[in-house]
mmCIF file of C-alpha atoms in Angstrom:
data_model
loop_
_atom_site.group_PDB
_atom_site.id
_atom_site.type_symbol
_atom_site.label_atom_id
_atom_site.label_comp_id
_atom_site.label_asym_id
_atom_site.label_seq_id
_atom_site.Cartn_x
_atom_site.Cartn_y
_atom_site.Cartn_z
ATOM 1 C CA MET A 1 -19.292 -5.591 -24.487
ATOM 2 C CA LYS A 2 -16.598 -2.795 -24.202
ATOM 3 C CA PRO A 3 -12.894 -3.902 -24.802
ATOM 4 C CA LEU A 4 -10.309 -4.188 -22.378
ATOM 5 C CA GLU A 5 -7.554 -1.799 -23.303
ATOM 6 C CA ARG A 6 -3.835 -2.433 -22.446
ATOM 7 C CA LEU A 7 -2.504 0.997 -21.500
ATOM 8 C CA GLY A 8 1.125 -0.273 -20.588
ATOM 9 C CA GLU A 9 3.301 -2.480 -19.125
ATOM 10 C CA ALA A 10 6.332 -2.936 -16.915
ATOM 11 C CA ARG A 11 8.772 -5.703 -15.587
ATOM 12 C CA THR A 12 9.556 -5.560 -12.045
ATOM 13 C CA PRO A 13 13.419 -6.666 -11.000
ATOM 14 C CA ASP A 14 12.394 -10.256 -10.780
ATOM 15 C CA GLY A 15 10.700 -10.044 -14.302
ATOM 16 C CA THR A 16 7.313 -10.149 -13.366
ATOM 17 C CA VAL A 17 5.172 -8.166 -15.927
ATOM 18 C CA ILE A 18 2.892 -5.478 -14.503
ATOM 19 C CA ALA A 19 0.419 -4.298 -16.721
ATOM 20 C CA LEU A 20 -2.131 -1.602 -16.548
ATOM 21 C CA TYR A 21 -5.733 -1.900 -18.016
ATOM 22 C CA ARG A 22 -8.736 0.074 -18.731
ATOM 23 C CA HIS A 23 -12.174 -1.330 -18.889
ATOM 24 C CA ASP A 24 -15.530 0.773 -19.330
ATOM 25 C CA GLY A 25 -14.125 3.708 -17.228
ATOM 26 C CA ALA A 26 -12.430 1.664 -14.613
ATOM 27 C CA TYR A 27 -8.379 0.701 -14.168
ATOM 28 C CA LEU A 28 -6.852 -2.217 -13.062
ATOM 29 C CA ILE A 29 -3.285 -3.599 -12.639
ATOM 30 C CA ARG A 30 -2.404 -7.149 -13.157
ATOM 31 C CA ALA A 31 0.970 -9.207 -12.561
ATOM 32 C CA ASP A 32 1.661 -11.812 -14.864
ATOM 33 C CA GLY A 33 -2.329 -11.849 -15.723
ATOM 34 C CA VAL A 34 -3.275 -11.951 -12.039
ATOM 35 C CA GLU A 35 -5.463 -8.853 -10.970
ATOM 36 C CA LEU A 36 -3.626 -6.927 -8.030
ATOM 37 C CA MET A 37 -5.943 -3.936 -7.786
ATOM 38 C CA SER A 38 -8.983 -2.266 -9.371
ATOM 39 C CA THR A 39 -10.658 1.034 -9.080
ATOM 40 C CA ARG A 40 -13.982 -0.722 -8.721
ATOM 41 C CA ARG A 41 -12.886 -2.174 -5.640
ATOM 42 C CA HIS A 42 -10.703 -0.392 -3.338
ATOM 43 C CA LEU A 43 -12.728 -0.047 0.489
ATOM 44 C CA SER A 44 -9.568 -1.994 2.004
ATOM 45 C CA GLU A 45 -6.971 0.157 0.727
ATOM 46 C CA ASP A 46 -9.076 3.253 1.914
ATOM 47 C CA ARG A 47 -9.434 1.485 5.421
ATOM 48 C CA LEU A 48 -5.534 0.784 5.360
ATOM 49 C CA ALA A 49 -4.816 4.604 5.287
ATOM 50 C CA GLU A 50 -7.907 5.341 7.808
ATOM 51 C CA VAL A 51 -6.743 2.939 10.479
ATOM 52 C CA ALA A 52 -3.171 4.210 10.266
ATOM 53 C CA CYS A 53 -3.930 7.880 10.288
ATOM 54 C CA GLU A 54 -6.790 8.174 12.687
ATOM 55 C CA PRO A 55 -4.526 8.644 15.634
ATOM 56 C CA ILE A 56 -2.427 10.978 14.293
ATOM 57 C CA ARG A 57 -4.901 13.143 12.091
ATOM 58 C CA GLU A 58 -4.502 16.141 14.569
ATOM 59 C CA LEU A 59 -0.762 15.309 15.260
ATOM 60 C CA PRO A 60 1.269 18.485 13.991
ATOM 61 C CA GLY A 61 3.848 17.473 11.667
ATOM 62 C CA ALA A 62 2.851 13.837 11.207
ATOM 63 C CA ARG A 63 5.111 12.035 8.896
ATOM 64 C CA VAL A 64 3.888 8.938 7.128
ATOM 65 C CA LEU A 65 5.090 6.196 4.852
ATOM 66 C CA ILE A 66 3.147 4.404 2.283
ATOM 67 C CA GLY A 67 4.640 1.422 0.616
ATOM 68 C CA GLY A 68 3.416 0.738 -2.461
ATOM 69 C CA LEU A 69 1.444 3.334 -4.716
ATOM 70 C CA GLY A 70 -0.929 1.126 -6.461
ATOM 71 C CA LEU A 71 -3.840 2.953 -8.043
ATOM 72 C CA GLY A 72 -3.406 5.663 -5.340
ATOM 73 C CA PHE A 73 -6.339 4.859 -3.026
ATOM 74 C CA THR A 74 -4.475 4.628 0.097
ATOM 75 C CA LEU A 75 -2.425 7.839 -0.853
ATOM 76 C CA ARG A 76 -5.716 9.882 -1.123
ATOM 77 C CA ALA A 77 -7.284 8.435 1.865
ATOM 78 C CA ALA A 78 -4.220 9.499 3.905
ATOM 79 C CA LEU A 79 -4.359 12.966 2.487
ATOM 80 C CA ARG A 80 -8.033 13.397 3.410
ATOM 81 C CA MET A 81 -7.127 12.245 7.126
ATOM 82 C CA LEU A 82 -3.798 14.325 7.500
ATOM 83 C CA GLY A 83 -3.316 17.752 8.317
ATOM 84 C CA ALA A 84 -1.862 20.877 6.201
ATOM 85 C CA ASP A 85 1.612 20.189 7.572
ATOM 86 C CA ALA A 86 1.754 16.493 7.245
ATOM 87 C CA GLU A 87 4.430 14.619 4.975
ATOM 88 C CA VAL A 88 3.504 11.753 2.879
ATOM 89 C CA VAL A 89 6.329 9.717 1.641
ATOM 90 C CA VAL A 90 5.234 7.069 -1.113
ATOM 91 C CA ALA A 91 7.766 4.025 -1.714
ATOM 92 C CA GLU A 92 6.988 2.432 -5.159
ATOM 93 C CA LEU A 93 9.572 0.033 -6.822
ATOM 94 C CA VAL A 94 8.196 0.194 -10.325
ATOM 95 C CA ALA A 95 8.766 3.468 -12.315
ATOM 96 C CA GLU A 96 6.111 2.796 -14.829
ATOM 97 C CA VAL A 97 3.433 2.577 -11.874
ATOM 98 C CA ILE A 98 4.327 6.212 -10.744
ATOM 99 C CA GLU A 99 4.089 7.453 -14.422
ATOM 100 C CA TRP A 100 0.457 5.816 -14.815
ATOM 101 C CA ASN A 101 -0.575 7.544 -11.519
ATOM 102 C CA ALA A 102 0.991 10.801 -12.373
ATOM 103 C CA ASN A 103 -0.648 11.078 -15.927
ATOM 104 C CA PRO A 104 -3.517 13.357 -16.179
ATOM 105 C CA ALA A 105 -4.820 11.379 -19.045
ATOM 106 C CA TYR A 106 -5.839 8.611 -16.630
ATOM 107 C CA ALA A 107 -8.510 9.285 -13.782
ATOM 108 C CA LEU A 108 -6.050 8.041 -11.115
ATOM 109 C CA SER A 109 -3.646 10.023 -8.960
ATOM 110 C CA ALA A 110 -1.903 13.123 -10.741
ATOM 111 C CA GLU A 111 -3.860 15.589 -8.259
ATOM 112 C CA ALA A 112 -2.843 13.762 -5.083
ATOM 113 C CA MET A 113 0.828 13.580 -6.118
ATOM 114 C CA ALA A 114 0.939 17.357 -6.818
ATOM 115 C CA ASP A 115 -0.251 18.063 -3.028
ATOM 116 C CA PRO A 116 2.936 19.858 -1.584
ATOM 117 C CA ARG A 117 2.399 17.224 1.213
ATOM 118 C CA VAL A 118 3.265 14.344 -1.074
ATOM 119 C CA ARG A 119 6.992 12.886 -1.881
ATOM 120 C CA VAL A 120 6.772 10.108 -4.057
ATOM 121 C CA VAL A 121 10.080 7.674 -3.929
ATOM 122 C CA HIS A 122 10.984 5.435 -6.683
ATOM 123 C CA ASP A 123 12.374 2.943 -4.595
ATOM 124 C CA ASP A 124 11.949 -0.438 -2.901
ATOM 125 C CA VAL A 125 10.065 0.114 0.409
ATOM 126 C CA ILE A 126 12.688 -1.852 2.615
ATOM 127 C CA ASN A 127 15.417 0.730 1.181
ATOM 128 C CA VAL A 128 13.307 3.562 2.364
ATOM 129 C CA LEU A 129 12.569 2.005 6.020
ATOM 130 C CA ARG A 130 16.219 1.564 6.556
ATOM 131 C CA ALA A 131 17.020 5.029 5.576
ATOM 132 C CA ASN A 132 14.706 6.446 7.966
ATOM 133 C CA PRO A 133 15.320 5.400 11.419
ATOM 134 C CA GLY A 134 12.619 6.458 13.798
ATOM 135 C CA GLY A 135 11.261 8.483 10.827
ATOM 136 C CA PHE A 136 7.592 8.029 10.679
ATOM 137 C CA HIS A 137 4.548 8.079 13.041
ATOM 138 C CA ALA A 138 2.735 5.871 10.779
ATOM 139 C CA ILE A 139 3.775 3.163 8.254
ATOM 140 C CA MET A 140 1.313 1.563 5.796
ATOM 141 C CA LEU A 141 2.430 -1.281 3.758
ATOM 142 C CA ASP A 142 0.358 -2.893 0.725
ATOM 143 C CA THR A 143 3.007 -4.329 -1.613
ATOM 144 C CA ASP A 144 2.139 -6.976 -4.001
ATOM 145 C CA ASN A 145 -0.753 -9.267 -2.177
ATOM 146 C CA GLY A 146 0.812 -8.665 1.489
ATOM 147 C CA PRO A 147 2.366 -11.604 3.149
ATOM 148 C CA ASP A 148 -0.209 -14.024 2.272
ATOM 149 C CA GLY A 149 -0.071 -14.867 -1.724
ATOM 150 C CA MET A 150 2.961 -12.744 -2.907
ATOM 151 C CA LEU A 151 3.513 -12.779 -6.711
ATOM 152 C CA MET A 152 6.718 -10.967 -6.913
ATOM 153 C CA THR A 153 9.830 -12.525 -5.185
ATOM 154 C CA GLU A 154 11.560 -9.172 -4.605
ATOM 155 C CA ASN A 155 8.827 -8.322 -1.686
ATOM 156 C CA ALA A 156 9.521 -11.267 0.177
ATOM 157 C CA ARG A 157 12.247 -9.500 2.281
ATOM 158 C CA LEU A 158 9.687 -6.861 3.420
ATOM 159 C CA TYR A 159 7.579 -9.661 5.333
ATOM 160 C CA ALA A 160 10.493 -11.705 6.601
ATOM 161 C CA ALA A 161 11.703 -11.163 10.309
ATOM 162 C CA ARG A 162 14.460 -8.742 9.194
ATOM 163 C CA GLY A 163 12.019 -6.863 7.211
ATOM 164 C CA VAL A 164 9.637 -6.621 10.193
ATOM 165 C CA ALA A 165 12.586 -5.427 12.336
ATOM 166 C CA ALA A 166 13.640 -2.557 9.633
ATOM 167 C CA THR A 167 10.034 -1.427 9.911
ATOM 168 C CA VAL A 168 9.662 -1.367 13.536
ATOM 169 C CA ALA A 169 13.005 0.503 13.579
ATOM 170 C CA ALA A 170 11.473 3.249 11.298
ATOM 171 C CA LEU A 171 8.810 4.042 13.828
ATOM 172 C CA ARG A 172 8.712 6.996 16.085
ATOM 173 C CA PRO A 173 7.706 6.552 19.484
ATOM 174 C CA GLY A 174 3.992 5.683 19.872
ATOM 175 C CA GLY A 175 3.739 5.004 16.317
ATOM 176 C CA SER A 176 1.944 2.159 14.451
ATOM 177 C CA ILE A 177 2.015 -0.036 11.357
ATOM 178 C CA VAL A 178 -0.923 -1.230 9.185
ATOM 179 C CA TYR A 179 -0.421 -4.254 6.572
ATOM 180 C CA TRP A 180 -2.742 -5.017 3.974
ATOM 181 C CA SER A 181 -2.998 -8.425 3.157
ATOM 182 C CA VAL A 182 -5.008 -10.222 0.648
ATOM 183 C CA GLY A 183 -5.882 -13.108 3.269
ATOM 184 C CA ASP A 184 -5.290 -14.343 6.627
ATOM 185 C CA ASP A 185 -1.500 -15.360 7.522
ATOM 186 C CA PRO A 186 -1.176 -17.062 10.926
ATOM 187 C CA ARG A 187 2.481 -17.453 10.276
ATOM 188 C CA PHE A 188 3.087 -13.871 9.677
ATOM 189 C CA VAL A 189 1.185 -12.825 12.742
ATOM 190 C CA GLY A 190 3.418 -15.014 14.906
ATOM 191 C CA MET A 191 6.564 -13.485 13.227
ATOM 192 C CA MET A 192 5.037 -9.914 14.152
ATOM 193 C CA GLN A 193 4.546 -10.962 17.901
ATOM 194 C CA ASP A 194 8.142 -12.445 18.080
ATOM 195 C CA ALA A 195 9.145 -9.043 16.994
ATOM 196 C CA ARG A 196 7.394 -7.659 20.133
ATOM 197 C CA LEU A 197 4.500 -6.280 18.228
ATOM 198 C CA VAL A 198 0.834 -6.323 19.385
ATOM 199 C CA VAL A 199 -1.230 -7.338 16.580
ATOM 200 C CA GLN A 200 -4.946 -6.410 15.820
ATOM 201 C CA THR A 201 -6.333 -8.407 12.733
ATOM 202 C CA MET A 202 -9.294 -6.674 10.892
ATOM 203 C CA ARG A 203 -11.027 -7.985 7.966
ATOM 204 C CA VAL A 204 -12.489 -5.737 5.440
ATOM 205 C CA ARG A 205 -14.415 -6.004 2.279
ATOM 206 C CA ALA A 206 -12.796 -4.947 -1.170
ATOM 207 C CA HIS A 207 -16.114 -3.149 -1.850
ATOM 208 C CA GLU A 208 -18.815 -1.793 0.468
ATOM 209 C CA THR A 209 -21.290 -4.406 -0.751
ATOM 210 C CA SER A 210 -19.645 -7.193 -2.408
ATOM 211 C CA GLY A 211 -16.191 -8.629 -3.531
ATOM 212 C CA PRO A 212 -13.745 -10.774 -1.435
ATOM 213 C CA MET A 213 -12.551 -10.123 2.395
ATOM 214 C CA HIS A 214 -9.288 -8.709 2.868
ATOM 215 C CA THR A 215 -7.232 -8.642 5.940
ATOM 216 C CA LEU A 216 -5.450 -5.666 7.625
ATOM 217 C CA TYR A 217 -2.877 -6.185 10.579
ATOM 218 C CA LEU A 218 -2.431 -3.216 12.920
ATOM 219 C CA ALA A 219 0.710 -3.635 14.664
ATOM 220 C CA THR A 220 2.034 -1.444 17.652
ATOM 221 C CA PRO A 221 5.300 -1.919 19.428
ATOM 222 C CA ARG A 222 4.704 -3.601 23.030
ATOM 223 C CA HIS A 223 5.817 -1.452 25.718
#
């Protein structure tokens, strides 16, 4: 049996230990021992970008925001979808996660992060949202485990009513928000609807043929 290599660790502002591992060629990130993501199962992260970017793939100068770099799958999927003049802003709270992805020794996101369309910001995504009113054609949020099953307390405000309002305020007219969640959260759906969002719920597998089902919420402002 091949060993599980611990490649690095970091602490979030609330003290949660985030660790990067490699096992038999695959990479995974755990938060306090709980697996958050893996390179073996990323279909739902790909779909997050595809759902958000499909309506704007031919839009000149499309500008999008990804909340949470993770292992870079949403970023890479967005780059595949968007045009050469697009801008993809990625907000990541943990500096070490940025460093891991940028490290060419790991098979992660060094090439994608070097793409001239990409700007990675080391900051809480809620701060980036508030600093960019009307700034994005699409917003993709995949922080922690989504609104259902958060492991890190600093992410709670993104999924509270004020966080939803700040996200809506950062959209350009006709824009959309797509949230990733580890599971269904009717309370959060109700909160989005209270914010005058039309919400479509999609269930997506973590892997094409196996693994758990995850949830994507496509939210668009009601006209």
